Coordinates of C-alpha atoms and ligand atoms in Angstrom, one line a residue:
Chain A
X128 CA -9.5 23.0 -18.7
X129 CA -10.8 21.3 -15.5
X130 CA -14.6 21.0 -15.2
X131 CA -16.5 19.5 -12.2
X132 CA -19.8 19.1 -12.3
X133 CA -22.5 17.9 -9.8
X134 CA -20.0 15.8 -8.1
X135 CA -21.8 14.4 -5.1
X136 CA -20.3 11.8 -2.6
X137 CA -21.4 10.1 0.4
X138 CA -20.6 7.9 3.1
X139 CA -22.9 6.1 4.6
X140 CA -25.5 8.4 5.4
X141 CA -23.2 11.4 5.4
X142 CA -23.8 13.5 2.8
X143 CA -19.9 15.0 2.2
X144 CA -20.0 16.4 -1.4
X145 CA -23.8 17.8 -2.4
X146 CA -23.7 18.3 -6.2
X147 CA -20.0 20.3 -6.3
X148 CA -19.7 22.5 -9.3
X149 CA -16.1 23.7 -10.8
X150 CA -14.5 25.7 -13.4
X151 CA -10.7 25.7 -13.4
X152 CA -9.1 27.7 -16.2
X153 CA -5.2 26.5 -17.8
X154 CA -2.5 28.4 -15.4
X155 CA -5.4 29.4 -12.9
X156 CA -4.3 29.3 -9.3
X157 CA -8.1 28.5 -6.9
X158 CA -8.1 28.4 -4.0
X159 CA -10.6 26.2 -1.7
X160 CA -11.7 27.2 1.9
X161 CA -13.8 25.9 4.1
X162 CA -14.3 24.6 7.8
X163 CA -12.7 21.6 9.2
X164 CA -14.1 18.1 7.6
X165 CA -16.6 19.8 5.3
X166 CA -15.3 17.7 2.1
X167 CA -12.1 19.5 0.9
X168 CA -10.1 16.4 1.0
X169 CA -12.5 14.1 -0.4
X170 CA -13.2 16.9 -3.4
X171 CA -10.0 16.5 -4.4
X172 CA -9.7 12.2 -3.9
X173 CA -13.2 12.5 -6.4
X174 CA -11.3 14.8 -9.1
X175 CA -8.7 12.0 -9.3
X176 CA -10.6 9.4 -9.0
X177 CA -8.8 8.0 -5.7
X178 CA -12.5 7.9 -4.5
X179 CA -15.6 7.2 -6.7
X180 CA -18.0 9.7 -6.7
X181 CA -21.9 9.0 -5.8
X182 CA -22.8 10.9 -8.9
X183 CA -20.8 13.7 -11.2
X184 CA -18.6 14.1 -13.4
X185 CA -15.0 15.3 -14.2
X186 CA -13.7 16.6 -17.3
X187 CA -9.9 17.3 -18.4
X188 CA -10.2 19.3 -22.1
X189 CA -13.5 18.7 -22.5
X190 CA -13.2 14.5 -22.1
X191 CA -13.9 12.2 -19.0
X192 CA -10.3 13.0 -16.8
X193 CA -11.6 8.8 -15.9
X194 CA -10.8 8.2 -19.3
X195 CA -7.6 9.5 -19.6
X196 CA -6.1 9.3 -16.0
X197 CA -2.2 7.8 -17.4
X198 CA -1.9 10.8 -19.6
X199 CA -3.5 13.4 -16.9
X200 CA -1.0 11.4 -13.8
X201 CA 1.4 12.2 -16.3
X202 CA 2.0 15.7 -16.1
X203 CA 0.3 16.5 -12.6
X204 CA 1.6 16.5 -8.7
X205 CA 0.0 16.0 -5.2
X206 CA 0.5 17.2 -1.5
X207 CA -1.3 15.2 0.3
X208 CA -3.0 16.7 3.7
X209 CA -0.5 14.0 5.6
X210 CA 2.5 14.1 3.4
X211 CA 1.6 10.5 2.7
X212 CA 5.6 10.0 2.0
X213 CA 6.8 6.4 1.0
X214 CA 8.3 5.5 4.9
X215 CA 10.2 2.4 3.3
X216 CA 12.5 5.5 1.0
X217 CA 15.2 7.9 1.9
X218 CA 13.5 11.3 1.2
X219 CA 15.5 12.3 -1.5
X220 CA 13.8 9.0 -3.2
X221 CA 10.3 10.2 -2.4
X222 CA 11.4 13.7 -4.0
X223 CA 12.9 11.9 -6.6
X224 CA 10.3 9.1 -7.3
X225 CA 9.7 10.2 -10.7
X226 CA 12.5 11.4 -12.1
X227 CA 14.2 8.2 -11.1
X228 CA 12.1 6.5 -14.1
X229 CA 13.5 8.8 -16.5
X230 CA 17.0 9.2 -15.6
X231 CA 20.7 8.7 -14.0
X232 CA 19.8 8.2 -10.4
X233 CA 22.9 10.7 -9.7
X234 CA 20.7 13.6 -11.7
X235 CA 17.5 12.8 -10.3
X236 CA 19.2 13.1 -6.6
X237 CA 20.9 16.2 -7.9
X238 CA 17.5 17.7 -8.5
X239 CA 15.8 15.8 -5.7
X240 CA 18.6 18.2 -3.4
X241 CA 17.9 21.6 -5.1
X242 CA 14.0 20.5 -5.0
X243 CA 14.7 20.6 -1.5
X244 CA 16.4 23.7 -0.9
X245 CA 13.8 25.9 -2.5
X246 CA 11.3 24.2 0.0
X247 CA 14.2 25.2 2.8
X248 CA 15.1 21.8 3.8
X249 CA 19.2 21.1 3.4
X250 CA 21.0 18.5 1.7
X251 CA 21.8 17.1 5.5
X252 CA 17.9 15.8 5.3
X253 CA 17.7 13.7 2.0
X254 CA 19.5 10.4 3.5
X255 CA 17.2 10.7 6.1
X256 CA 13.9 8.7 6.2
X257 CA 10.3 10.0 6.6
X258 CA 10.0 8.8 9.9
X259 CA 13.1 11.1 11.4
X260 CA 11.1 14.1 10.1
X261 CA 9.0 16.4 12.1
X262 CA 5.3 17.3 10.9
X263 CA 6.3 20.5 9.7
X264 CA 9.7 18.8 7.7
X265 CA 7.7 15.7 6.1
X266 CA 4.9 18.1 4.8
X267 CA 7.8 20.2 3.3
X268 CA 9.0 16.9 1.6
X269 CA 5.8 15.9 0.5
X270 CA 5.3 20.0 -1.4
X271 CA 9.3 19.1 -3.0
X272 CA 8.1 15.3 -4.3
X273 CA 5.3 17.5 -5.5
X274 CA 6.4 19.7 -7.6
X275 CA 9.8 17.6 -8.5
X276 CA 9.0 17.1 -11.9
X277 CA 7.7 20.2 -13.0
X278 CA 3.9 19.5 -13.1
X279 CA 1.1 21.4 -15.0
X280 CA -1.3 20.4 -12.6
X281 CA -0.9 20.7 -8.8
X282 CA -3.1 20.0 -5.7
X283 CA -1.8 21.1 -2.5
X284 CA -4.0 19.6 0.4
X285 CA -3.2 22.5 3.5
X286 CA 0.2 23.2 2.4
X287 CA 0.9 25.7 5.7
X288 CA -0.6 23.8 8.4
X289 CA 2.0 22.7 11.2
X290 CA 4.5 25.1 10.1
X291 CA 5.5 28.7 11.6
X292 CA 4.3 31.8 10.2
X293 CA 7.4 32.5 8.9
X294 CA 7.9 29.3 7.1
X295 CA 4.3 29.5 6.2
X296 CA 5.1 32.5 4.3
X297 CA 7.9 31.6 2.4
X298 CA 5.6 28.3 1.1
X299 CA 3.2 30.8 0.0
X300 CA 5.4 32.7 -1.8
X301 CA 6.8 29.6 -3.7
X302 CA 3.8 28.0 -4.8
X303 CA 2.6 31.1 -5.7
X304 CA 6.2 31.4 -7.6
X305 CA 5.7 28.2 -9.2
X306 CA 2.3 29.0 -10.5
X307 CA 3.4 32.2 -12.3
X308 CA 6.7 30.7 -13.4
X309 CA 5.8 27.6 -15.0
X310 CA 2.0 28.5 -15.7
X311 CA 0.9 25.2 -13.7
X312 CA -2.4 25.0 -12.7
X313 CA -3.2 24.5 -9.2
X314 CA -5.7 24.1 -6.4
X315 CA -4.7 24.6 -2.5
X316 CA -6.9 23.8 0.2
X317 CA -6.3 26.1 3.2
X318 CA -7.4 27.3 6.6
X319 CA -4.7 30.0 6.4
X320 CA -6.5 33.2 4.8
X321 CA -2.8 34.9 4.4
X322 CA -2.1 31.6 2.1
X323 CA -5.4 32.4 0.5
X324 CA -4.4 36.5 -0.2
X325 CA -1.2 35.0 -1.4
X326 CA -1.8 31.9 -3.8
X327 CA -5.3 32.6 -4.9
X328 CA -6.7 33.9 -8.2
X329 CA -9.9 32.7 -7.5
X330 CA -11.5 31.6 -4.4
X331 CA -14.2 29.1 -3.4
X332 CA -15.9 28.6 -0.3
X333 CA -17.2 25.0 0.1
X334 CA -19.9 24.7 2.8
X335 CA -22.8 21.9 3.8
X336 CA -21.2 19.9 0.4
X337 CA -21.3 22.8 -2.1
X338 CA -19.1 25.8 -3.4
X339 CA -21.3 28.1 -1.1
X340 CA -19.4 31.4 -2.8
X341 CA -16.6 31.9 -5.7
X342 CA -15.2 35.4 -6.6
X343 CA -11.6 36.9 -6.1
X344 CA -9.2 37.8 -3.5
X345 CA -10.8 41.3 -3.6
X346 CA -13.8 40.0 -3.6
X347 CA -13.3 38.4 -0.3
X348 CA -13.7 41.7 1.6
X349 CA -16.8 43.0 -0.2
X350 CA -18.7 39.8 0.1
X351 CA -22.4 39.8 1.2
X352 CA -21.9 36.3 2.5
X353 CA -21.9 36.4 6.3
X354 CA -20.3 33.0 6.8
X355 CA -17.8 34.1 4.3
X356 CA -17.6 37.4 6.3
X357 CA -17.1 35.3 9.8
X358 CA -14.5 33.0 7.8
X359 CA -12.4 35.4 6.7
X360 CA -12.6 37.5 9.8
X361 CA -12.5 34.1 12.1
X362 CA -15.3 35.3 14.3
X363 CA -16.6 32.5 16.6
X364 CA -20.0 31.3 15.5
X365 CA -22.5 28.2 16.3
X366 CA -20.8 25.3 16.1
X367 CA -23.8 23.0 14.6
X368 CA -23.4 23.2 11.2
X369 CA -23.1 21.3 8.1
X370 CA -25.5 19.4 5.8
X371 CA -26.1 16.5 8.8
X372 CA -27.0 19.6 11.6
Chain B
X24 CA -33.5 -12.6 8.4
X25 CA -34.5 -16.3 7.6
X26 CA -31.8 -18.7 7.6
X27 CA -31.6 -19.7 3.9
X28 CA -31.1 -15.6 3.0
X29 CA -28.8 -15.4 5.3
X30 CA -27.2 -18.6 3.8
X31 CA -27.6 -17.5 0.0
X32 CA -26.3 -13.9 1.2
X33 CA -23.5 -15.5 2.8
X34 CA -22.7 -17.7 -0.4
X35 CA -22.8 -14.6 -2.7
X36 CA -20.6 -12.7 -0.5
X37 CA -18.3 -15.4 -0.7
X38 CA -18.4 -15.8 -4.3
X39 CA -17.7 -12.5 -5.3
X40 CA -14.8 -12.1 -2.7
X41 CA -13.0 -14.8 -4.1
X42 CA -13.7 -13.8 -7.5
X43 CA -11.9 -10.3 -6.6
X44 CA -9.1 -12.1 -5.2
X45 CA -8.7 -14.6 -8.2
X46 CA -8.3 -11.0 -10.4
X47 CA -6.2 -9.4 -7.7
X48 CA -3.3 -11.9 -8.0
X49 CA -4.5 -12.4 -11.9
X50 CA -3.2 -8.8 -12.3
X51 CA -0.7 -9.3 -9.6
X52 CA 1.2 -12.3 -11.3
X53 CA 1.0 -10.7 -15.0
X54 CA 3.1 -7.6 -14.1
X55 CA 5.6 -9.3 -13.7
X56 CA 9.1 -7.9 -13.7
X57 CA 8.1 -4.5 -14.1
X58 CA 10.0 -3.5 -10.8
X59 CA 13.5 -5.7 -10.6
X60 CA 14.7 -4.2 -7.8
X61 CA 11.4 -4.6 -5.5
X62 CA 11.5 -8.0 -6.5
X63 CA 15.2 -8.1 -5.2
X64 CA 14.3 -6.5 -2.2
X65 CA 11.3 -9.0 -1.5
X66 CA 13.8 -12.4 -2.2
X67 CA 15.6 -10.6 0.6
X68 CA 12.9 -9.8 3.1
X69 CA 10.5 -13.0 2.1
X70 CA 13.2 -15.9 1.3
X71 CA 16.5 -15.1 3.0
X72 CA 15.0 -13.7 6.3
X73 CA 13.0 -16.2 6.2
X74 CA 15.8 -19.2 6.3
X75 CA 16.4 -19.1 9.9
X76 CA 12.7 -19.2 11.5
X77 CA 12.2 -22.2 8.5
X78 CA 15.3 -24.2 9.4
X79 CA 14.5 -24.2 13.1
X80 CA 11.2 -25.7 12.8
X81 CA 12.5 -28.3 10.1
X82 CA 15.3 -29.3 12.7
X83 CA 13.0 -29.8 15.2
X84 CA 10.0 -31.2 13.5
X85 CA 13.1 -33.9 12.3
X86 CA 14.4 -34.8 15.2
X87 CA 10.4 -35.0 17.1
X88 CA 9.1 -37.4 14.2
X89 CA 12.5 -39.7 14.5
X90 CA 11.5 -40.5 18.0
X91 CA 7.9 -40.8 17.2
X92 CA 8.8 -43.5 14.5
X93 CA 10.8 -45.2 16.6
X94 CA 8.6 -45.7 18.8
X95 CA 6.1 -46.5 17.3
X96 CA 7.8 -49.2 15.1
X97 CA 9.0 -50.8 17.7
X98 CA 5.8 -52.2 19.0
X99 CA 5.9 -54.1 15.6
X100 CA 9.7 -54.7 15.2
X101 CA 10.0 -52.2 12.7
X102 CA 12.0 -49.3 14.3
X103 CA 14.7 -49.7 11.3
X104 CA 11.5 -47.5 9.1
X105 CA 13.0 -44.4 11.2
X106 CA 15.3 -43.0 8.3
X107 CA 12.8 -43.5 5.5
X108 CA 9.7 -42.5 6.9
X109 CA 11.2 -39.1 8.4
X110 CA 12.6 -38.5 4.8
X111 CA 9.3 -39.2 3.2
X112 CA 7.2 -37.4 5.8
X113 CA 9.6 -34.4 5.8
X114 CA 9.7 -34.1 2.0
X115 CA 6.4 -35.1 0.9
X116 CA 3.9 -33.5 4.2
X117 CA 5.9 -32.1 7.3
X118 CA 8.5 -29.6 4.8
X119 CA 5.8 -28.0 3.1
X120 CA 3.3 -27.4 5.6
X121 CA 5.2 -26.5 8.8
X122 CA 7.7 -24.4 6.7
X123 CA 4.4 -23.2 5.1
X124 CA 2.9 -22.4 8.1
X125 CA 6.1 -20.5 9.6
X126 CA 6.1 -18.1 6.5
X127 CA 2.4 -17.4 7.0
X128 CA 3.3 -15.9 10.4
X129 CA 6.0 -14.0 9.6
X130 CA 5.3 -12.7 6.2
X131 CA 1.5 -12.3 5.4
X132 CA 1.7 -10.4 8.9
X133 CA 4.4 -7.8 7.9
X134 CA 3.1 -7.8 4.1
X135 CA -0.5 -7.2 5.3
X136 CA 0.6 -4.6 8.0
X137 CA 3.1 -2.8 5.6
X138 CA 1.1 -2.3 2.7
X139 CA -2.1 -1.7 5.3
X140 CA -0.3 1.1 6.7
X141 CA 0.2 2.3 3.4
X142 CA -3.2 2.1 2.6
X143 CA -4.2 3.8 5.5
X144 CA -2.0 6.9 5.1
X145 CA -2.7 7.4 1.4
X146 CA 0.5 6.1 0.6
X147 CA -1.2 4.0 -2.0
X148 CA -2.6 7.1 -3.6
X149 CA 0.4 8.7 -3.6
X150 CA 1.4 6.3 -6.0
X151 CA -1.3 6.8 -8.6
X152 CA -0.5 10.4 -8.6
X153 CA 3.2 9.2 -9.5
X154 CA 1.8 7.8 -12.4
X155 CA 3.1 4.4 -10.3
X156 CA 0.7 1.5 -10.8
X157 CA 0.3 0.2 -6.7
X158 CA -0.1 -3.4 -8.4
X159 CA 3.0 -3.7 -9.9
X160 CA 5.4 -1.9 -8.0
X161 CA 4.1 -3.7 -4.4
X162 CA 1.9 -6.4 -5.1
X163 CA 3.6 -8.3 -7.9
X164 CA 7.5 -8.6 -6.6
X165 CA 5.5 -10.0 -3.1
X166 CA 3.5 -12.2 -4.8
X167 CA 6.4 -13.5 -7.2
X168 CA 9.3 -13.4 -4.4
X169 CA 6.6 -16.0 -2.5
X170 CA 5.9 -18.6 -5.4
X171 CA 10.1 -18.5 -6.0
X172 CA 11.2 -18.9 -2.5
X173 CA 9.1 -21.3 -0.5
X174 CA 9.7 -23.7 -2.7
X175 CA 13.3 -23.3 -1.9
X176 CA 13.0 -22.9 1.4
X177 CA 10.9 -26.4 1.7
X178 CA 13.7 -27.6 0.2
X179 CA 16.5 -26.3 2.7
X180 CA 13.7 -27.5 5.5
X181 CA 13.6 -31.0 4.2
X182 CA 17.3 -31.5 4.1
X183 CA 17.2 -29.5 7.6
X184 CA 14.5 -32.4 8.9
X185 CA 16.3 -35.3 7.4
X186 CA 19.6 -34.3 9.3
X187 CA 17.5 -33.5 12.4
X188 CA 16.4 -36.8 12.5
X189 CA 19.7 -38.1 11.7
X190 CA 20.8 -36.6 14.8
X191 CA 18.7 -38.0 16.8
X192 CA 19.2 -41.5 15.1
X193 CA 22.8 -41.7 15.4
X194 CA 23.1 -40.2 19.3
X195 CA 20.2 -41.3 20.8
X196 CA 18.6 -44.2 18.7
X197 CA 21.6 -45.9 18.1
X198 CA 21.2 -46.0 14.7
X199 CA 24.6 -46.1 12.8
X200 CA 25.3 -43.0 10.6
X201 CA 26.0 -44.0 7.3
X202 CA 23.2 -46.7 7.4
X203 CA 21.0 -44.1 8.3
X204 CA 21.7 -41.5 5.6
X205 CA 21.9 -44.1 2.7
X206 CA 18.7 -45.6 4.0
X207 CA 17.5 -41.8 4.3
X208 CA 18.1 -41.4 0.4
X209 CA 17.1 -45.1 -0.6
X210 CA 13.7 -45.0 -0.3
X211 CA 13.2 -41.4 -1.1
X212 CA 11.8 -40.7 -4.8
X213 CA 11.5 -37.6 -6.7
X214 CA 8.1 -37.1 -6.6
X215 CA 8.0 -37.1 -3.0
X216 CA 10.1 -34.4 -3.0
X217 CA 8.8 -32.8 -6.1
X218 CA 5.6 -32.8 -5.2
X219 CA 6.7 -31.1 -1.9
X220 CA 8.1 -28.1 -3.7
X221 CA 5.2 -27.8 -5.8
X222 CA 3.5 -27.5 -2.7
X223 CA 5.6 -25.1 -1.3
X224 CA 4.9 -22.8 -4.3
X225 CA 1.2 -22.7 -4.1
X226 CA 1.4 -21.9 -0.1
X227 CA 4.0 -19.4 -1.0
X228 CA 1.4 -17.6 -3.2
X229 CA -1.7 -18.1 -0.6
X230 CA 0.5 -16.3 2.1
X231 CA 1.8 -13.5 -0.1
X232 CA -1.9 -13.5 -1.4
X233 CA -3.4 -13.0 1.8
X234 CA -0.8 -10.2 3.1
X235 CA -1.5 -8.0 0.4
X236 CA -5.3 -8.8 -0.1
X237 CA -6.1 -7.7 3.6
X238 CA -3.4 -5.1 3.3
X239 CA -4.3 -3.1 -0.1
X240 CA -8.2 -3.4 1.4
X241 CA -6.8 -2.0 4.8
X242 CA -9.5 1.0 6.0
X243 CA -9.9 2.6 9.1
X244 CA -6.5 4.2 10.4
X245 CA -4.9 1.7 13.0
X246 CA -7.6 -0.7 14.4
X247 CA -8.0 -1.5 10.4
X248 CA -4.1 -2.0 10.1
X249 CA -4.6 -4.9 13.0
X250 CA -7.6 -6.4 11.9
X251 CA -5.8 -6.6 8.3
X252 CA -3.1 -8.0 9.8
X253 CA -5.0 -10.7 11.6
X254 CA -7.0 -11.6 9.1
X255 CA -4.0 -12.1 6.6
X256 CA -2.3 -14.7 9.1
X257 CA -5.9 -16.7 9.5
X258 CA -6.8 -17.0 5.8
X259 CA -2.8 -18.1 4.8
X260 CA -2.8 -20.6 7.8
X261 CA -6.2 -21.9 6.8
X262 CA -5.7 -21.6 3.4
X263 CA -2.9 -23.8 3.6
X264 CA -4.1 -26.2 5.4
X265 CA -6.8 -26.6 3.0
X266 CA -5.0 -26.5 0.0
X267 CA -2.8 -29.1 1.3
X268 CA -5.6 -31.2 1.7
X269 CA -6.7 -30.9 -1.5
X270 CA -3.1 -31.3 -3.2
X271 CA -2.3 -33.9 -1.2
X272 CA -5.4 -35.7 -2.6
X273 CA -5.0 -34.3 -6.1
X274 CA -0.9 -35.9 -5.9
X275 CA -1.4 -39.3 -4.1
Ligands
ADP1339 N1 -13.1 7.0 4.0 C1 -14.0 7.7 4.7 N2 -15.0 7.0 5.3 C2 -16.0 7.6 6.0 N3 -16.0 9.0 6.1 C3 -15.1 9.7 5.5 C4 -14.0 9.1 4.8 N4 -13.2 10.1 4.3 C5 -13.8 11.3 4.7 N5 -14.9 11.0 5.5 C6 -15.7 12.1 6.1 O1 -15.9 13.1 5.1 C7 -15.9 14.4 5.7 C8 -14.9 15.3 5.0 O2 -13.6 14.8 5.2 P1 -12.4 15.7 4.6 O3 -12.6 15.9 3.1 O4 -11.1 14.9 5.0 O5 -12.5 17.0 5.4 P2 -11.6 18.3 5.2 O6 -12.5 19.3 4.5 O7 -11.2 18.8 6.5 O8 -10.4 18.0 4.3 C9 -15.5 14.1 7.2 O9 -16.6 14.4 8.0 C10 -15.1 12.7 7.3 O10 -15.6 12.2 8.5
MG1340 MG1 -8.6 17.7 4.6

């Protein structure tokens, strides 16, 4: 449904993305490792077109996703790495900032509320603004306003990081809920191999700009790969890596 | 590099920035009323919070001209000029500009530092993944809540300035009150003070123009925010300035 192919970006004379290729089947859940600054964020910003590729391309049902972004925006949701919520809105607002354009304001807060609860924040938190959050709270905003409208598509940029294990967990558990209730399509990028045992389908290892290895969760163990190996293991290696080393 | 490529590089750079901008507030200006509210909410934050900083300056730049005048006419036995050539100088040069200049400050600085911080933390992106075009839901109800408000507040300022000066006429110039006023009026016409609104509406655009330029081009986390920020303030100031020169040319 989604195909990436040879989608290269640089900046400057840092090469980030090397030629990335991607296959992302309707109601498949991929997951996206890799090391810290090796592209994950900007893969994502080129599939939506936030960032112009170098080269590449990206197709949504066969066409140019450039071509068609209104329609794809349309049914699609975002976590953003930072939360990026709207500091200027209530939260309930940033949850529901979509539904608001299709209906009563006092439904789209009803749902904004219960949007809420299932990523365990209270109704106490949705007259509160972004900036009375903690890390931890605005990220869980930022997964709600995600998934508030039911999307078929959803990226989730480190949905764990900055909270405890045990909330960790239960986000886990709900995207991968959402995934196999509503058939959505997703990809999560995550340092959190219990996130990737939990959410994935598939897996993908990016590395010096490419998808270095793809297989399944079971696959993760059996791997030849000895990056892979040391990833998934988190053994210490050198630290001079990556396509400018 | 040779001076003249460094000249024609300089030119082009120029030339294509300011055709960007001219389709930046192109698109800015034809969404209009997409986002009511926003535009609400901007009246609020661009024209109402803006009366008191506005009326301040006017009252003062009043009251400074009528001793300037007075002074200055006497050395030719015309000090009586005082209430007409405040009135005019408010309306037609001193309203527009100064009140201009006091908006530039205050709101191409928070527009560019708002929407640069927004920029900066992908709240901008955020929109385009909430199928939530950034143009029309920030750019236009700035843009529009500029061109509608400074004209009103050069208004408010020029009535501001006239009293200031009255003030000043009637306590310390000895001027008596209701000559001053009538004689404020008398000599006043309507495209002196027309032509100061129209004013007021194109410096209105320039500083809403210039916050969210520099702001929706923000890059580089904080230092960008700043630099964003100053650069708005400088091109508004500047830009007024110059575009009051050439109005002022273009009306007279
Ligand atoms: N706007 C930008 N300008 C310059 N370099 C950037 C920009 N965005 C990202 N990078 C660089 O691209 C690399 C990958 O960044 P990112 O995708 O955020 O990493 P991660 O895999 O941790 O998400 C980093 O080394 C970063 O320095
Ligand atoms: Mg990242």
């Amino acid at each position: 449904m989604l195909a990436v192919r040879g989608l290269s970006k640089a900046y400057g004379a840092k090469r980030v993305l090397d030629g990335v290729d991607l296959d992302l089947a309707e109601g498949e859940s991929l997951v996206v490792i890799g090391g810290s600054g090796t592209g994950k964020s900007v893969l994502l910003r080129c599939i939506l077109g936030l960032e112009t590729p170098d080269a590449g391309q990206v197709l949504w049902r066969g066409e140019p996703l450039a071509g068609q972004q209104a329609a794809f925006m349309d049914g699609f949701g975002m976590l953003f790495q930072n939360a990026a919520l709207f500091d200027s809105l209530p939260v309930w607002r940033n949850v529901a900032f979509r539904l608001l354009r299709t209906m009563p304001k006092t439904q789209a807060r009803r749902i904004a509320i219960d949007k809420l609860a299932r990523v365990g924040l209270g109704p106490e938190v949705a007259d509160l603004y972004p900036a009375e959050l903690s890390g931890g709270m605005r990220k869980r905003a930022g997964l709600a306003r995600a998934i508030a409208a039911d999307p078929k598509v959803i990226f989730f940029d480190e949905p764990t990081t900055g909270l405890d294990p045990i909330r960790a967990a239960a986000i886990n558990a709900l995207i991968r809920g959402i995934v196999d209730e509503t058939g959505a399509t997703a990809i999560t990028i995550t340092h959190d191999m219990s996130s990737v045992r939990s959410i994935a389908d598939r897996v993908a290892l990016l590395d010096c700009g490419r998808l270095r290895w793809q297989g399944s969760v079971a696959g993760l163990d059996s791997a030849e790969d000895d990056y892979l190996r040391d990833f998934v293991a988190g053994r210490a290696r050198p630290m001079a890596r990556g396509p400018q080393a | 590099m040779n001076p003249i490529r460094l000249t024609g590089r300089a030119a082009i750079g120029l030339t294509r920035m300011t055709g960007q901008v001219t389709i930046f507030a192109a698109r800015g200006l034809a969404r209009v009323g997409q986002h009511p509210a926003e535009l609400a909410r901007q009246v609020v934050q661009i024209g109402w919070l803006s009366l008191p900083v506005v009326g301040l300056t006017a009252l003062f730049t009043g009251a400074a001209l009528a001793l300037q005048i007075h002074s200055g006419g006497e050395r030719f036995q015309a000090g009586d000029v005082v209430p007409a050539i405040v009135a005019i100088g408010m309306a037609r040069e001193l309203g527009p500009v100064l009140g201009g200049l006091m908006v530039a400050a205050r709101v191409a600085s928070a527009i560019a530092a708002e929407l640069g911080t927004m920029r900066v933390t992908e709240q901008i992106d955020a929109l385009v993944t909430l199928s939530t075009d950034p143009v029309g839901w920030l750019v236009s109800p700035r843009l529009w809540a500029a061109l509608l408000c400074v004209p009103m507040l050069v208004g408010v300022g020029d009535v501001i300035g006239i009293m200031g000066g009255w003030l000043i006429g009637v306590n310390a110039l000895g001027f008596n009150s209701a000559i001053y006023l009538s004689n404020s009026w008398a000599y006043l016409e309507s495209w002196d003070v027309v032509s100061g609104l129209l004013k007021g509406a194109v410096f209105g655009l320039i500083v809403a123009l210039s916050g969210c330029w520099f702001g929706m081009t923000a890059a580089g986390g904080a230092a960008g925010v700043g630099r964003a920020t100053t650069n708005a303030v400088v091109a508004a100031s500047v830009g007024i300035l110059a575009a009051n020169f050439a109005l002022t040319g273009l009306f007279f």
